[in-house]
mmCIF file of C-alpha atoms in Angstrom:
data_model
loop_
_atom_site.group_PDB
_atom_site.id
_atom_site.type_symbol
_atom_site.label_atom_id
_atom_site.label_comp_id
_atom_site.label_asym_id
_atom_site.label_seq_id
_atom_site.Cartn_x
_atom_site.Cartn_y
_atom_site.Cartn_z
ATOM 1 C CA MET A 185 0.475 -0.012 0.121
ATOM 2 C CA ALA A 186 1.355 3.190 -1.141
ATOM 3 C CA GLN A 187 0.314 7.116 0.600
ATOM 4 C CA TYR A 188 0.254 10.241 -2.127
ATOM 5 C CA LEU A 189 -0.556 13.362 -1.444
ATOM 6 C CA ILE A 190 -1.836 15.770 -3.473
ATOM 7 C CA LYS A 191 -0.818 19.578 -2.809
ATOM 8 C CA SER A 192 -3.761 22.230 -4.340
ATOM 9 C CA THR A 193 -1.441 24.879 -5.284
ATOM 10 C CA ASP A 194 -3.573 27.334 -6.154
ATOM 11 C CA LYS A 195 -7.477 26.511 -7.349
ATOM 12 C CA ARG A 196 -6.060 25.228 -11.272
ATOM 13 C CA THR A 197 -2.972 22.965 -10.602
ATOM 14 C CA PHE A 198 -3.107 20.085 -8.517
ATOM 15 C CA THR A 199 0.107 18.630 -7.743
ATOM 16 C CA LEU A 200 0.875 14.005 -7.150
ATOM 17 C CA LEU A 201 3.514 13.935 -4.438
ATOM 18 C CA ALA A 202 5.229 10.319 -3.111
ATOM 19 C CA GLY A 203 6.990 10.869 -0.332
ATOM 20 C CA ALA A 204 8.312 14.123 -1.493
ATOM 21 C CA ALA A 205 9.282 13.546 -4.344
ATOM 22 C CA VAL A 206 6.967 15.393 -7.505
ATOM 23 C CA ARG A 207 5.264 12.537 -9.870
ATOM 24 C CA GLY A 208 3.619 14.570 -11.860
ATOM 25 C CA GLU A 209 0.820 17.503 -12.018
ATOM 26 C CA LEU A 210 -2.153 18.554 -12.686
ATOM 27 C CA LYS A 211 -3.021 21.926 -14.370
ATOM 28 C CA TYR A 212 -6.747 23.466 -15.559
ATOM 29 C CA THR A 213 -6.432 25.695 -18.115
ATOM 30 C CA LYS A 214 -8.759 28.329 -16.297
ATOM 31 C CA TRP A 215 -11.383 28.445 -13.175
ATOM 32 C CA PHE A 216 -14.385 26.337 -13.923
ATOM 33 C CA SER A 217 -13.127 25.153 -16.102
ATOM 34 C CA PHE A 218 -12.359 20.929 -17.638
ATOM 35 C CA LYS A 219 -10.105 21.299 -19.612
ATOM 36 C CA ALA A 220 -6.129 20.812 -17.881
ATOM 37 C CA VAL A 221 -3.068 19.549 -19.062
ATOM 38 C CA LEU A 222 -2.142 16.543 -17.248
ATOM 39 C CA ALA A 223 2.552 15.715 -17.199
ATOM 40 C CA LEU A 224 4.689 12.678 -16.003
ATOM 41 C CA ALA A 225 7.797 14.483 -13.836
ATOM 42 C CA GLU A 226 9.122 10.695 -15.891
ATOM 43 C CA GLY A 227 6.597 10.372 -18.736
ATOM 44 C CA PRO A 228 4.177 12.168 -21.298
ATOM 45 C CA THR A 229 2.713 15.134 -21.197
ATOM 46 C CA PHE A 230 -1.517 14.504 -21.826
ATOM 47 C CA ARG A 231 -4.613 17.089 -22.665
ATOM 48 C CA ILE A 232 -7.857 16.658 -21.093
ATOM 49 C CA GLU A 233 -10.108 18.031 -22.820
ATOM 50 C CA PRO A 234 -14.361 17.910 -22.015
ATOM 51 C CA ARG A 235 -16.163 15.819 -26.210
ATOM 52 C CA GLY A 236 -19.131 17.144 -28.033
ATOM 53 C CA ARG A 237 -21.618 19.374 -27.742
ATOM 54 C CA TRP A 238 -22.448 19.081 -23.776
ATOM 55 C CA GLY A 239 -19.197 17.579 -23.054
ATOM 56 C CA THR A 240 -20.626 15.233 -20.685
ATOM 57 C CA THR A 241 -17.448 12.692 -21.621
ATOM 58 C CA ILE A 242 -14.082 13.305 -21.302
ATOM 59 C CA GLU A 243 -10.894 12.582 -22.573
ATOM 60 C CA VAL A 244 -7.061 11.849 -21.770
ATOM 61 C CA LYS A 245 -5.262 12.932 -24.844
ATOM 62 C CA ASN A 246 -1.597 11.533 -25.686
ATOM 63 C CA GLY A 247 -1.095 13.581 -28.908
ATOM 64 C CA GLU A 248 -4.145 12.463 -31.629
ATOM 65 C CA SER A 249 -5.186 9.209 -29.304
ATOM 66 C CA VAL A 250 -7.163 8.753 -26.245
ATOM 67 C CA VAL A 251 -5.941 6.346 -23.811
ATOM 68 C CA LEU A 252 -8.321 7.205 -21.465
ATOM 69 C CA SER A 253 -12.861 8.032 -21.384
ATOM 70 C CA PHE A 254 -14.635 8.982 -17.670
ATOM 71 C CA ARG A 255 -18.592 10.038 -18.226
ATOM 72 C CA MET A 256 -20.699 10.583 -14.053
ATOM 73 C CA HIS A 257 -23.005 7.263 -14.847
ATOM 74 C CA TRP A 258 -27.279 8.459 -13.786
ATOM 75 C CA GLU A 259 -26.453 6.790 -10.577
ATOM 76 C CA GLY A 260 -23.949 9.481 -10.014
ATOM 77 C CA SER A 261 -20.126 6.997 -10.298
ATOM 78 C CA ILE A 262 -17.756 7.744 -12.786
ATOM 79 C CA VAL A 263 -16.979 5.112 -15.411
ATOM 80 C CA LEU A 264 -13.149 5.123 -17.052
ATOM 81 C CA LYS A 265 -13.093 3.856 -20.156
ATOM 82 C CA SER A 266 -8.885 3.454 -20.445
ATOM 83 C CA ARG A 267 -5.602 2.255 -22.434
ATOM 84 C CA LEU A 268 -3.011 3.473 -20.702
ATOM 85 C CA GLY A 269 0.067 1.321 -20.764
ATOM 86 C CA GLY A 270 -1.225 -0.445 -24.027
ATOM 87 C CA GLU A 271 -4.078 -2.422 -21.557
ATOM 88 C CA ASN A 272 -8.026 -1.925 -22.328
ATOM 89 C CA ARG A 273 -9.193 -1.012 -18.761
ATOM 90 C CA ALA A 274 -12.341 -0.615 -17.113
ATOM 91 C CA PHE A 275 -13.050 1.610 -13.684
ATOM 92 C CA VAL A 276 -15.021 2.870 -11.720
ATOM 93 C CA LEU A 277 -15.206 6.101 -9.133
ATOM 94 C CA LYS A 278 -16.801 6.038 -6.552
ATOM 95 C CA SER A 279 -18.677 8.792 -3.136
ATOM 96 C CA GLN A 280 -18.606 6.934 -0.056
ATOM 97 C CA GLY A 281 -18.984 8.158 2.986
ATOM 98 C CA VAL A 282 -22.401 10.120 4.912
ATOM 99 C CA ALA A 283 -21.924 13.303 2.693
ATOM 100 C CA LYS A 284 -19.995 11.319 0.098
ATOM 101 C CA THR A 285 -16.754 12.899 0.748
ATOM 102 C CA ARG A 286 -14.219 10.429 0.384
ATOM 103 C CA TYR A 287 -13.968 8.812 -3.162
ATOM 104 C CA VAL A 288 -13.520 4.814 -4.225
ATOM 105 C CA LEU A 289 -11.490 3.538 -8.042
ATOM 106 C CA LEU A 290 -11.817 0.531 -8.025
ATOM 107 C CA ASP A 291 -11.444 -2.308 -11.472
ATOM 108 C CA LYS A 292 -14.028 -4.226 -12.944
ATOM 109 C CA ASP A 293 -13.949 -6.364 -10.452
ATOM 110 C CA LYS A 294 -15.325 -4.190 -8.562
ATOM 111 C CA ARG A 295 -11.821 -4.305 -6.201
ATOM 112 C CA GLU A 296 -10.428 -1.476 -4.214
ATOM 113 C CA LEU A 297 -7.259 0.792 -5.674
ATOM 114 C CA LEU A 298 -7.353 4.015 -4.406
ATOM 115 C CA VAL A 299 -8.897 5.983 -1.783
ATOM 116 C CA ILE A 300 -9.089 9.798 -2.375
ATOM 117 C CA GLU A 301 -9.778 11.308 0.921
ATOM 118 C CA PRO A 302 -10.171 15.338 0.264
ATOM 119 C CA ASP A 303 -8.693 18.056 3.009
ATOM 120 C CA TYR A 304 -10.710 20.595 2.312
ATOM 121 C CA GLN A 305 -8.696 24.046 3.567
ATOM 122 C CA TRP A 306 -11.495 26.699 3.595
ATOM 123 C CA ASN A 307 -9.631 29.345 4.475
ATOM 124 C CA LYS A 308 -7.608 29.121 0.809
ATOM 125 C CA THR A 309 -11.017 28.212 -0.566
ATOM 126 C CA ASN A 310 -8.875 24.663 -2.435
ATOM 127 C CA HIS A 311 -8.414 21.671 -1.393
ATOM 128 C CA ASP A 312 -5.504 19.233 -1.364
ATOM 129 C CA TYR A 313 -5.324 15.323 -1.224
ATOM 130 C CA THR A 314 -5.075 12.566 0.286
ATOM 131 C CA VAL A 315 -4.795 9.179 -2.084
ATOM 132 C CA SER A 316 -4.386 5.164 -0.442
ATOM 133 C CA SER A 317 -3.079 2.902 -3.311
ATOM 134 C CA THR A 318 -3.945 -1.001 -2.528
ATOM 135 C CA GLU A 319 -0.976 -3.222 -3.570
ATOM 136 C CA LEU A 320 -3.198 -3.736 -7.270
ATOM 137 C CA PHE A 321 -3.207 -0.133 -8.202
ATOM 138 C CA GLU A 322 0.145 -0.654 -7.271
ATOM 139 C CA ALA A 323 1.078 -3.303 -10.477
ATOM 140 C CA LEU A 324 -0.891 -1.059 -12.707
ATOM 141 C CA ALA A 325 0.702 0.488 -15.192
ATOM 142 C CA ASP A 326 1.067 4.554 -15.657
ATOM 143 C CA LYS A 327 -0.234 4.618 -12.460
ATOM 144 C CA ASP A 328 0.083 8.491 -11.629
ATOM 145 C CA ALA A 329 -1.062 9.782 -15.009
ATOM 146 C CA LEU A 330 -4.082 7.065 -13.202
ATOM 147 C CA VAL A 331 -3.928 9.170 -9.609
ATOM 148 C CA LEU A 332 -3.971 12.847 -11.950
ATOM 149 C CA THR A 333 -7.348 11.783 -13.536
ATOM 150 C CA ALA A 334 -8.989 9.846 -10.272
ATOM 151 C CA ILE A 335 -7.557 13.534 -8.915
ATOM 152 C CA HIS A 336 -9.951 15.287 -12.094
ATOM 153 C CA CYS A 337 -12.699 13.170 -11.597
ATOM 154 C CA ALA A 338 -13.288 13.903 -8.031
ATOM 155 C CA ASN A 339 -12.834 17.433 -8.646
ATOM 156 C CA TYR A 340 -15.553 16.797 -11.897
ATOM 157 C CA TYR A 341 -17.897 15.177 -9.626
ATOM 158 C CA MET A 342 -17.991 17.956 -7.150
ATOM 159 C CA THR A 343 -18.367 20.551 -9.146
ATOM 160 C CA MET A 344 -21.608 18.440 -11.078
ATOM 161 C CA MET A 345 -22.706 17.741 -7.613
ATOM 162 C CA SER A 346 -22.791 21.491 -6.046
ATOM 163 C CA SER A 347 -24.308 22.494 -9.457
ATOM 164 C CA LEU A 348 -27.078 19.891 -9.314
ATOM 165 C CA MET A 349 -26.842 21.734 -5.723
ATOM 166 C CA THR A 350 -27.866 24.873 -7.503
ATOM 167 C CA THR A 351 -29.947 24.685 -10.239
ATOM 168 C CA VAL A 352 -31.947 22.380 -6.693
ATOM 169 C CA ILE A 353 -31.763 25.144 -5.100
ATOM 170 C CA ALA A 354 -32.492 28.023 -7.756
ATOM 171 C CA THR A 355 -35.950 26.858 -8.825
ATOM 172 C CA THR A 356 -37.324 25.821 -4.598
ATOM 173 C CA ILE A 357 -36.600 29.234 -3.985
#
């Protein structure tokens, strides 16, 4: 089992740390945008961008090649389809907890791979994450890209849920 820390230096930049070593960075192009750049310390740089008219599917691209995509499922989980490492894999990110404040990444056999816990910094209006992985996750190729994509998914989930809550509150007033 490994521990990772995701440090948010501002509202748009999330740095992946394993101990003191920087493993990669997720940087959004604009605040409240789903477009981002995922740069690995020892590997390629990926573009993350919404696809389609409504942008409900998010794609991770290496050049023009889509290596991973994800979208919110109707029940609130996020389904990821990955070709990272040259293998087709499927994952699901689900929120857990009483207030749905932590996230779990599962493989297609519903085995836990990652536990992602946000650490809200109300005085900074942004948040860091603590990520715990399992041995199954540590055996995967391109795990750094997958951790940062899972963080993008958690941010996506929080944005979609806050938008939904804002809409519900606005329509009830």
